Short mmCIF file of C-alpha atoms in Angstrom, two decimals:
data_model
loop_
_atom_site.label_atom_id
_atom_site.label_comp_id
_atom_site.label_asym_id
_atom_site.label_seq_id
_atom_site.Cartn_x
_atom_site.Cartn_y
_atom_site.Cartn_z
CA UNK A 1 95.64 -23.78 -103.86
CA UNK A 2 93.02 -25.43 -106.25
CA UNK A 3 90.38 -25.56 -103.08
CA UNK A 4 91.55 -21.78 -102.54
CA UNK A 5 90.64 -20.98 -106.09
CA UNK A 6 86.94 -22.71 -106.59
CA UNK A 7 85.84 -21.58 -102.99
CA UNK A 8 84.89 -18.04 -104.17
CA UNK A 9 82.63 -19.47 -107.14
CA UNK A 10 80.11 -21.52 -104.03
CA UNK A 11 80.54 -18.43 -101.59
CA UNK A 12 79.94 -15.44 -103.63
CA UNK A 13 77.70 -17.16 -107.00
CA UNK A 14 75.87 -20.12 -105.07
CA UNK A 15 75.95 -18.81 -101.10
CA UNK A 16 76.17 -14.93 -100.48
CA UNK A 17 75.37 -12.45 -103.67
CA UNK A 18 73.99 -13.98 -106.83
CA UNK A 19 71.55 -16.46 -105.16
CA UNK A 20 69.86 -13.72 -103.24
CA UNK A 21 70.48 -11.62 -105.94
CA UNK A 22 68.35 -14.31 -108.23
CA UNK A 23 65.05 -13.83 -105.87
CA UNK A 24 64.89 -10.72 -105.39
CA UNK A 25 66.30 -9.01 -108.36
CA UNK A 26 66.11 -11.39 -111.32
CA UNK A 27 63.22 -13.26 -110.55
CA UNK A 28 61.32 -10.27 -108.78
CA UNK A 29 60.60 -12.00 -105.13
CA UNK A 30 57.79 -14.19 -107.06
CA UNK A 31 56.48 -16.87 -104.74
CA UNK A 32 58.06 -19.70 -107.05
CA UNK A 33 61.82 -17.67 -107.20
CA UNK A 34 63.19 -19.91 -104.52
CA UNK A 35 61.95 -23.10 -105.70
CA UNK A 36 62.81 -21.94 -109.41
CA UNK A 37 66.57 -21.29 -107.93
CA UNK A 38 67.04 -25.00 -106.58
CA UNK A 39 65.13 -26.31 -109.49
CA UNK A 40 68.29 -24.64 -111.34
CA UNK A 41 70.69 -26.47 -109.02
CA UNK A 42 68.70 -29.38 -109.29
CA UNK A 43 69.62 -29.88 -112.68
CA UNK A 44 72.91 -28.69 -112.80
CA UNK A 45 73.82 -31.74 -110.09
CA UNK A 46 71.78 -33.85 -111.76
CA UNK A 47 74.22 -33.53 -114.71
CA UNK A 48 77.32 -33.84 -112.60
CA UNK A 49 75.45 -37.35 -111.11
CA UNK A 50 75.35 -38.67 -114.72
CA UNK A 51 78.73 -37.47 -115.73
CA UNK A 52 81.17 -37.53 -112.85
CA UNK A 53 81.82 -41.63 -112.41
CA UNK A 54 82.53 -42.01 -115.97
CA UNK A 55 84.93 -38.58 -116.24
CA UNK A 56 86.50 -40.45 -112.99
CA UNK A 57 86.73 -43.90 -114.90
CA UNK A 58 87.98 -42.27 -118.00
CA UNK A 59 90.50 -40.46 -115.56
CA UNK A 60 91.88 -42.98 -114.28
CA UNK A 61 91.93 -45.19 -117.80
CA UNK A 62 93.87 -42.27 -119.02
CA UNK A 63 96.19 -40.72 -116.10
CA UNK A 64 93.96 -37.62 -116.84
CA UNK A 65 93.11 -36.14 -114.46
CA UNK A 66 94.75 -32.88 -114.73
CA UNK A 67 93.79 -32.33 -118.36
CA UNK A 68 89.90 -32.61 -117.53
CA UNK A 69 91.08 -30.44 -114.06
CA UNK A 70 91.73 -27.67 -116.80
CA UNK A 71 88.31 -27.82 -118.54
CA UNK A 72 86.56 -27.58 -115.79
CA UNK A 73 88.10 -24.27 -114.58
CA UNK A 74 88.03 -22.80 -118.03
CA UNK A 75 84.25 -23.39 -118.03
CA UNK A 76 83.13 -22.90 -114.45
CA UNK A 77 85.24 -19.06 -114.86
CA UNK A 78 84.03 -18.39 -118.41
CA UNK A 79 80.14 -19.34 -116.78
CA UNK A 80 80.56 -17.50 -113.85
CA UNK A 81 81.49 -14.13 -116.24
CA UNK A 82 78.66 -14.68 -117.91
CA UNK A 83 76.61 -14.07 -115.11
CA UNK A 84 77.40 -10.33 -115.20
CA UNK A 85 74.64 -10.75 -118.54
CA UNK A 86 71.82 -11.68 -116.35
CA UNK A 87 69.26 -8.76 -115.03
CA UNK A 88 66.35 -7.88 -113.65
CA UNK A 89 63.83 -10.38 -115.53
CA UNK A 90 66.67 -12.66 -117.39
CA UNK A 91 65.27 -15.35 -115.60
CA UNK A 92 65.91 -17.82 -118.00
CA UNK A 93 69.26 -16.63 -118.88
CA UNK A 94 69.95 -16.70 -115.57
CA UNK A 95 68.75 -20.35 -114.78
CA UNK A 96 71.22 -21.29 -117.93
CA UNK A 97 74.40 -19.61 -116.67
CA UNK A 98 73.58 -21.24 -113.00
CA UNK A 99 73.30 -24.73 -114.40
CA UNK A 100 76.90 -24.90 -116.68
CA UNK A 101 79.00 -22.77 -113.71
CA UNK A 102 78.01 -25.28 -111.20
CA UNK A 103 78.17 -28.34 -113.45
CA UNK A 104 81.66 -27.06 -114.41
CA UNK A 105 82.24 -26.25 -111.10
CA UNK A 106 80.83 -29.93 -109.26
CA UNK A 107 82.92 -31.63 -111.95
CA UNK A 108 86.21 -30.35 -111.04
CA UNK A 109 85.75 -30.50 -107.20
CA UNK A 110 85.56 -34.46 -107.62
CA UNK A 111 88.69 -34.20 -110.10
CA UNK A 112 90.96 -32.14 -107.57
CA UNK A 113 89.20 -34.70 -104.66
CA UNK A 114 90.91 -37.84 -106.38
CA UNK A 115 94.59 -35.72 -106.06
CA UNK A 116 94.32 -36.04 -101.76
CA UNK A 117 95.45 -39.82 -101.31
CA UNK A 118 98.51 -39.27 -103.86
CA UNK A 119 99.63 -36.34 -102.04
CA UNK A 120 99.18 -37.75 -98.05
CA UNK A 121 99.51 -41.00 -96.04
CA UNK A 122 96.64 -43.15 -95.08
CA UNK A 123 97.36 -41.58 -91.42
CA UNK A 124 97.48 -38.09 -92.59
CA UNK A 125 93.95 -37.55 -95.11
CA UNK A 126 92.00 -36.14 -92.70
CA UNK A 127 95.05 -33.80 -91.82
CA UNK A 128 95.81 -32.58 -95.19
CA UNK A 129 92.09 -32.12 -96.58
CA UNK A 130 91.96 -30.36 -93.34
CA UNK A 131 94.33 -28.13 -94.77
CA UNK A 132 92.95 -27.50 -98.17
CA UNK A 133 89.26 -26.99 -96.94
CA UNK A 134 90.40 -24.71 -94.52
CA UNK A 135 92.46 -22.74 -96.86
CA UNK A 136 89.86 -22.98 -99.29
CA UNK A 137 87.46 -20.92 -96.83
CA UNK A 138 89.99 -18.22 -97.00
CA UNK A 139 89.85 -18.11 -100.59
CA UNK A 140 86.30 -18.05 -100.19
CA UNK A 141 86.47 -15.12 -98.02
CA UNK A 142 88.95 -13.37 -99.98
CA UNK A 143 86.62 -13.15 -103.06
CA UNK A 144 83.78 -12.53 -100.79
CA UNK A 145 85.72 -9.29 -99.49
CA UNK A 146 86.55 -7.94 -102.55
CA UNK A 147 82.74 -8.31 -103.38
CA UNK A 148 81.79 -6.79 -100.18
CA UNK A 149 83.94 -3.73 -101.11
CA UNK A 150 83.01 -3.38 -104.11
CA UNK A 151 79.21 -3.70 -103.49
CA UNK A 152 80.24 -1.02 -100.39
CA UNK A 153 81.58 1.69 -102.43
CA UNK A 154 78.91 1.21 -105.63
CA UNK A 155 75.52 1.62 -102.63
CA UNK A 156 78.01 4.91 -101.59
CA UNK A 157 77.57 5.97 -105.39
CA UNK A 158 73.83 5.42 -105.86
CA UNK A 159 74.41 2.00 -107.65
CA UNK A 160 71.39 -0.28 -107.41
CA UNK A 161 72.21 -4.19 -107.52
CA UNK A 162 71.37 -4.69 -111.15
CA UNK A 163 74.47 -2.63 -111.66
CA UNK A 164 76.95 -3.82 -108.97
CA UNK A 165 76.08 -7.59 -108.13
CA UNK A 166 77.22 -8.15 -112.40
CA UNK A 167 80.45 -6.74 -111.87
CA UNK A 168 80.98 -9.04 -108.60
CA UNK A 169 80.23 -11.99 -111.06
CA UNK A 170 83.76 -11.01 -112.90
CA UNK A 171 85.58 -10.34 -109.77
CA UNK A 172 84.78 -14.63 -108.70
CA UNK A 173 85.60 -15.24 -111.95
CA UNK A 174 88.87 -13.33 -112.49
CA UNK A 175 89.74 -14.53 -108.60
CA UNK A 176 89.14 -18.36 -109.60
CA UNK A 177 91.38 -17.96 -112.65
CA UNK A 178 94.65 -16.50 -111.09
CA UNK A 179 94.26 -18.14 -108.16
CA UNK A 180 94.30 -21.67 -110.07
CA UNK A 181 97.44 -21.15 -111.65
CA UNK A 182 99.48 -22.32 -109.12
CA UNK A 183 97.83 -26.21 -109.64
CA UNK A 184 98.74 -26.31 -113.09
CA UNK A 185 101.73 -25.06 -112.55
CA UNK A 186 103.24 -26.70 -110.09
CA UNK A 187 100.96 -30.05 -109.13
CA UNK A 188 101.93 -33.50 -111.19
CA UNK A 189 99.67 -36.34 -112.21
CA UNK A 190 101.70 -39.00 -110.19
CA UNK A 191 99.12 -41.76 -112.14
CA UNK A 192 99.68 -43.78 -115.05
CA UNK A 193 97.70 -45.06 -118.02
CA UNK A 194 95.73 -48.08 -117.41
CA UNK A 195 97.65 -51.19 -119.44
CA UNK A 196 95.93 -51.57 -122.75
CA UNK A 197 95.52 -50.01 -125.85
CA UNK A 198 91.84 -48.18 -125.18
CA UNK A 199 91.08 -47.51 -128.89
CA UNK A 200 87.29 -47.78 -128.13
CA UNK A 201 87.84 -44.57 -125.54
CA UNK A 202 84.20 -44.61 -124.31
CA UNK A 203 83.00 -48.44 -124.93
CA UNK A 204 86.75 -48.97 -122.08
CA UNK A 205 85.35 -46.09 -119.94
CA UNK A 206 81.98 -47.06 -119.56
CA UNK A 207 82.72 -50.73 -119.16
CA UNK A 208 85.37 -50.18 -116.22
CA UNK A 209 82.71 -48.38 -114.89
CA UNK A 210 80.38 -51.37 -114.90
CA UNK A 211 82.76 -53.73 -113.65
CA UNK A 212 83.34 -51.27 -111.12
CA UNK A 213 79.52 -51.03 -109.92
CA UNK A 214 79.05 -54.68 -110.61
CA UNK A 215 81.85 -55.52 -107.52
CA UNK A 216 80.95 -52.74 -105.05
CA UNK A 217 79.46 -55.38 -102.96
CA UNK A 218 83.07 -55.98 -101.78
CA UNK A 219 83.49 -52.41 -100.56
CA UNK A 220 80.22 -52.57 -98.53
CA UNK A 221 81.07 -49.72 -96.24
CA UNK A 222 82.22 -47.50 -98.79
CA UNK A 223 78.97 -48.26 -100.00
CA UNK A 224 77.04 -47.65 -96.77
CA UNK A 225 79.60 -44.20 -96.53
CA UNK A 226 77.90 -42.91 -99.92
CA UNK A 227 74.40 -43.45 -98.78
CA UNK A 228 75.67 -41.60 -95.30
CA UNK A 229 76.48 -38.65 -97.63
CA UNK A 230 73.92 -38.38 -99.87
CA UNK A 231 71.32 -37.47 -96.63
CA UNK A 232 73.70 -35.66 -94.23
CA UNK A 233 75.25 -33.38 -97.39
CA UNK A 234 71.41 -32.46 -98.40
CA UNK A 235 71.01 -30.62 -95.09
CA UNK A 236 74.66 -29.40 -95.71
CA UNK A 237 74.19 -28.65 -99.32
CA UNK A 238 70.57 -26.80 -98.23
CA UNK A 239 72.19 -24.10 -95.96
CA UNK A 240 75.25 -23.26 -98.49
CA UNK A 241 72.30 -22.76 -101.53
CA UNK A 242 69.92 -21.02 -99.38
CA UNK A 243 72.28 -19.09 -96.16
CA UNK A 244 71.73 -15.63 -98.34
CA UNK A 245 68.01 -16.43 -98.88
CA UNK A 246 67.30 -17.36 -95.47
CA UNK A 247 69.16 -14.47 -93.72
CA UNK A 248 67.27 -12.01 -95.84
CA UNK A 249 63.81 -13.27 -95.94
CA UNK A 250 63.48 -15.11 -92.58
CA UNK A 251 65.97 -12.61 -90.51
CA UNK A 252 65.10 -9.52 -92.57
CA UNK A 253 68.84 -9.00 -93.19
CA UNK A 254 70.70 -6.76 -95.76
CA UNK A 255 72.94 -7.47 -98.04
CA UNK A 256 75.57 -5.47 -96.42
CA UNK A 257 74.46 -7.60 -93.09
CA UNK A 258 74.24 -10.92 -95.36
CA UNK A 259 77.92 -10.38 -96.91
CA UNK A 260 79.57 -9.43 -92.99
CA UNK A 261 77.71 -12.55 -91.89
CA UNK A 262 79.00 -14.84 -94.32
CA UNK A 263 82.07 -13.68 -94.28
CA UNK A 264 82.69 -14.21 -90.74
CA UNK A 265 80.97 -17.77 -91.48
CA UNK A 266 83.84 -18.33 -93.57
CA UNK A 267 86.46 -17.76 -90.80
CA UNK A 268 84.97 -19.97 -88.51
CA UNK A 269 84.21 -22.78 -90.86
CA UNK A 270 88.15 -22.69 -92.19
CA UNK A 271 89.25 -22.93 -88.03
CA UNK A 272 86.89 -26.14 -88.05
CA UNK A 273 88.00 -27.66 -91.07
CA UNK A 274 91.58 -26.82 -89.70
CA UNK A 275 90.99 -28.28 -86.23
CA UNK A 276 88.89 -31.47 -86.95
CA UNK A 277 91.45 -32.69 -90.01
CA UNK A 278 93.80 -33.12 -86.74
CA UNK A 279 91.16 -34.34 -84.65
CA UNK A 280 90.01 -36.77 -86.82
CA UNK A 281 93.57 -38.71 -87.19
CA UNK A 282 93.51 -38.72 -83.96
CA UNK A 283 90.09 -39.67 -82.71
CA UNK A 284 88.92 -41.75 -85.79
CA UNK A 285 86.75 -40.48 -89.08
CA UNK A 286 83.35 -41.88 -87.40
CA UNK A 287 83.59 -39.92 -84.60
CA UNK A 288 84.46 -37.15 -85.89
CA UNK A 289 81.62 -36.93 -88.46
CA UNK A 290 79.43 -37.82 -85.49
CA UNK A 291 80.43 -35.01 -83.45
CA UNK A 292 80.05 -32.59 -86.80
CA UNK A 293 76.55 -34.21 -87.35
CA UNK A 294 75.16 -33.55 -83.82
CA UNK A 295 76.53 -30.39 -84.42
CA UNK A 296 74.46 -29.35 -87.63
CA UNK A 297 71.71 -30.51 -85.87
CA UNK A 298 72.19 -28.12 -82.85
CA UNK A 299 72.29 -25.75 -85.29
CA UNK A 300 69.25 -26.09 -86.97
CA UNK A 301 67.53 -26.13 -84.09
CA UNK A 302 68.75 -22.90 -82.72
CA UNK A 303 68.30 -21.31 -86.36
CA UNK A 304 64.51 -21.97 -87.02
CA UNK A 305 63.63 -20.52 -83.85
CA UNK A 306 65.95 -17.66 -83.83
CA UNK A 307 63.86 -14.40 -83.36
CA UNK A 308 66.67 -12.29 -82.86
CA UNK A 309 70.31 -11.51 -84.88
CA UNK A 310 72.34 -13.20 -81.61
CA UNK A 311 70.74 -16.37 -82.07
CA UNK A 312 70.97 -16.29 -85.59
CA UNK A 313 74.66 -15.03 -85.49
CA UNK A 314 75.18 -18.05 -83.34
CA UNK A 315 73.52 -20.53 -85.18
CA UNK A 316 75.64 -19.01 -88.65
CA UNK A 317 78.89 -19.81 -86.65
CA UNK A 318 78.18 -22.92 -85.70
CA UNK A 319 77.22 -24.10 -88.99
CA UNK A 320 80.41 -22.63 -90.17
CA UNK A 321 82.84 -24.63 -87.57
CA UNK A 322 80.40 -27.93 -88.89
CA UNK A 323 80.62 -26.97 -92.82
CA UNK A 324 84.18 -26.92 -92.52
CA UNK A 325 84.57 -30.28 -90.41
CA UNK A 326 82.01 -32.52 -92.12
CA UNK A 327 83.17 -31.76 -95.72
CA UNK A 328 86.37 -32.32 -95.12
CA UNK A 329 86.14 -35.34 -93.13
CA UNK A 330 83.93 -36.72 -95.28
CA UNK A 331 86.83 -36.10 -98.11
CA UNK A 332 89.24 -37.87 -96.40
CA UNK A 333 87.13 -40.97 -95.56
CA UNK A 334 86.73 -41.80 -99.16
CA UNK A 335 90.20 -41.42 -99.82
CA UNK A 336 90.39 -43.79 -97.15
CA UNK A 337 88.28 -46.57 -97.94
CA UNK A 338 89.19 -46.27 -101.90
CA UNK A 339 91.27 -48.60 -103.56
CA UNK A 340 94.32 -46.62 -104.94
CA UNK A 341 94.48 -47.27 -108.80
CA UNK A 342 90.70 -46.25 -108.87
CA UNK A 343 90.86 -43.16 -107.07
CA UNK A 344 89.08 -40.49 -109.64
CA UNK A 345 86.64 -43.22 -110.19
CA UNK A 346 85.40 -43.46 -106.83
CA UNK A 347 85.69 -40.03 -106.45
CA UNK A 348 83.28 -39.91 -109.46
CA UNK A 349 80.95 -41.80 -106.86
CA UNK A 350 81.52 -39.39 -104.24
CA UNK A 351 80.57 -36.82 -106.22
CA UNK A 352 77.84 -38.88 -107.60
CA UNK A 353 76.51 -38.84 -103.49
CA UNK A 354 77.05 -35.33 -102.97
CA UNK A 355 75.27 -33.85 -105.94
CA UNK A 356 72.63 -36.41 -105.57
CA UNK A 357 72.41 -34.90 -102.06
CA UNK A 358 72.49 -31.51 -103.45
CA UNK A 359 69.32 -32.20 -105.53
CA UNK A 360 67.34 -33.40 -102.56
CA UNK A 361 68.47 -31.22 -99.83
CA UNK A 362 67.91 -27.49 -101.26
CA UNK A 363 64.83 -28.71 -103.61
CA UNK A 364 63.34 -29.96 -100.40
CA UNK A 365 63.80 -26.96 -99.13
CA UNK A 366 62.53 -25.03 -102.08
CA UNK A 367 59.17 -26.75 -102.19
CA UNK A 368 58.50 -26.56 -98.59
CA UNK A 369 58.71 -22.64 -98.79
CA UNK A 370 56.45 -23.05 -102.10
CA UNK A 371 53.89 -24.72 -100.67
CA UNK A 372 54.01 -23.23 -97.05
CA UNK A 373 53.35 -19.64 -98.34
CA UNK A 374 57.02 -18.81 -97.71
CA UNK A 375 57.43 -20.51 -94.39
CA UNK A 376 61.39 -20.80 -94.76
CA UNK A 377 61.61 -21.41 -90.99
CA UNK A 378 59.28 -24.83 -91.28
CA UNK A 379 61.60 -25.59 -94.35
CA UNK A 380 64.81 -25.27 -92.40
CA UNK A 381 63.67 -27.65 -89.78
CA UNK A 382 62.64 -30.31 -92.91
CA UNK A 383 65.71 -29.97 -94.09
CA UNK A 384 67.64 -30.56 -91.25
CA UNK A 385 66.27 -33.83 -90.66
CA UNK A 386 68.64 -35.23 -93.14
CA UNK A 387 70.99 -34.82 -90.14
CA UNK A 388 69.61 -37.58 -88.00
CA UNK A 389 69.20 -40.12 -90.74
CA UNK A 390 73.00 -39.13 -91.83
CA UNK A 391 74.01 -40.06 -88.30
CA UNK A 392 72.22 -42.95 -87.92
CA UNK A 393 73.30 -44.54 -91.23
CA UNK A 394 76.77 -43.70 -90.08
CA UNK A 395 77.12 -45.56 -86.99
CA UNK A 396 76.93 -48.53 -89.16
CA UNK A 397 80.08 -48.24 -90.83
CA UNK A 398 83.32 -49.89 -90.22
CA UNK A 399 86.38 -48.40 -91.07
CA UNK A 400 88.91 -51.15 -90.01
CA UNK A 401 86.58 -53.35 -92.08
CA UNK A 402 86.74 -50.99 -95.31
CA UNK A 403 90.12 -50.17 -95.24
CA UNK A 404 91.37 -54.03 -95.71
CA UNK A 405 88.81 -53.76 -98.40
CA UNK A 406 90.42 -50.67 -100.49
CA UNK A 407 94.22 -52.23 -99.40
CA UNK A 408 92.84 -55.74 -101.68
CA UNK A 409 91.29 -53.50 -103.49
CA UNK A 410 93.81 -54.25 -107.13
CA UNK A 411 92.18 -58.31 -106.57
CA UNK A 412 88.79 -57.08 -106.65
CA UNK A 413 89.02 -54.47 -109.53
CA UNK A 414 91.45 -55.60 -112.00
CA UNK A 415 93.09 -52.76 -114.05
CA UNK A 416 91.39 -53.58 -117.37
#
């Protein structure tokens, strides 16, 4: 239910309405709105980077995860509200708001991530995050609807989007809260404080964290995992920041076009995030990433030279059925190969990866369209080069081999 909840925040604020919304509105279509729109990403994962290993260490010090779950919602929905303030010129304002939703946002996707191996078997991760991602896409599409309808019946008024695209920023936000609920309801904390008495709170947290980057030698394809996801997520990371951006100023679409297209997306990449958590249990998490990776790469292909909306519609689909697949797999693989009583911790990591990957993959991006004039096909095909080094750095990782690391995993990483 948490993945359903925090979907709509990356589909409507990040992916579909208030990025495009940002360029064209807010910033005015100046030459430097795209860049100045990753930029604003940029920072905001930078931030996450910094803070999410030692929230995980302190999380797991602390059996807290659940308690910092909280904050995180509570800020990412007050943020995302806020948004609504931001109009035509608010750049600034609008750069602000961006950078605490999504750090509040980042933060508490690598909380809820650290819940998965409590709640399934070794033998059943990739099922279950299956499960979440995929129902998180139809959370994603259910804010995304009621945004669509909205936005419908305002354009049928005379509304321009400095009036409706605001009131869509409280609909994600009043969407995330409710639909949270459930997880604090009903989902336990299953950990337990660390032994010790941790009166120095941050001097403990930040030297478990140390003794935790000091041995991950011992977890060397983890390790090799992390690097895997820092490149393949930046080409990932690139199309969910810039889909809305691309469709309109590469493929001359309209919002109303945009918001259909996307929300279609959103079906097919909850049926691939569905599918492949079953496939990869049963075919192994290498291959499975593999076949997702060969698949983003198809798509990138077909995208940047894509004259017409078929080709286009296509290559939106397929990144859909890949989004879905290679997220979650890559979800369950760290769950995997992470040693049990340091689970928020190396989620920390994880998230430390895929915001790292988020910086490099849409700012990439942005500064290729900067400096080409605008040239956003030439900047999709940059971007989605990431791909191939993602797959090659993966075929170098051994899961058997990791796995008998995480199981020792209490020798190697004492609990205090």
């Amino acid at each position: 239910m948490y993945d359903f909840a925090n979907s709509g925040y990356t589909t409507v604020v990040i992916t579909a309405v208030f990025s495009a919304y940002f360029v064209a509105t807010i910033a005015g279509n100046a030459e430097w709105a795209t860049f100045a729109w990753t930029a604003g990403l940029a920072l905001s994962y930078l931030l996450i980077m910094l803070t999410g290993p030692v929230l995980g260490a302190y999380a797991d010090l602390h059996a807290a995860k659940k308690k910092l779950l909280a904050v995180t919602t509570v800020g990412c929905v007050l943020f995302t509200a806020a948004l609504a303030l931001a109009g035509p010129g608010a750049v600034w304002l609008g750069l602000l708001l961006i950078v605490l939703s999504n750090f509040f946002y980042g933060s508490g996707e690598n909380v809820i991530a650290a819940f998965l191996p409590e709640l399934a078997t070794g033998r059943n991760l990739g099922k279950v995050s299956g499960w979440g991602w995929s129902l998180g896409y139809m959370g994603g599409l259910l804010s995304l609807g009621c945004a669509l309808a909205y936005i419908t019946w305002a354009q049928s008024s005379g509304q321009d989007a400095a009036h409706y695209v605001p009131v869509t920023m409280l609909i994600t936000a009043g969407l995330f809260a409710l639909s949270s609920l459930p997880t604090f309801l009903w989902l336990r904390e299953r950990a337990v404080p660390q032994p010790g008495r941790h009166t120095r709170l941050w001097r403990d947290t930040f030297s478990r964290l140390g003794h935790t980057l000091a041995h991950l030698r011992q977890y060397r394809d983890l390790t090799r995992f992390f690097v895997c996801i820092v490149f393949y997520q930046a080409g990932v990371q690139a199309v969910i920041a810039l889909a809305a951006i691309y469709a309109q100023q590469a493929m001359h679409f309209q919002i109303q076009d945009t918001l259909k297209l996307i929300l279609v997306v959103n079906i097919t990449a909850a049926i691939g995030a569905f599918v492949f958590g079953y496939v990869q249990d049963r075919i192994g998490h290498i291959r499975t990433i593999a076949l997702t990776l060969l698949g983003w790469i198809a798509m990138v292909l077909i995208a940047a030279s894509a004259e017409g909306r078929d080709a286009f519609w296509l290559a939106a689909n397929l990144a859909g059925l890949c989004m879905g697949a290679s997220q979650s797999a890559g979800r369950a693989l760290v769950g995997y190969l992470s040693p049990r009583a340091r689970l928020a911790e190396f989620f920390g990591l994880w998230g430390f990866a895929v915001k790292l990957s988020s910086i490099l993959g849409p700012l990439t991006y942005g500064v290729v369209s900067w400096v080409s004039g605008g040239d956003h096909r030439l900047a999709m095909l940059l971007t989605g080069s990431y791909f191939v080094i993602g797959l090659v750095i993966l075929m170098g990782i051994n899961v058997r081999r990791g796995r008998r690391a995480a199981l020792r995993g209490h020798r190697i990483l004492p609990a205090a």
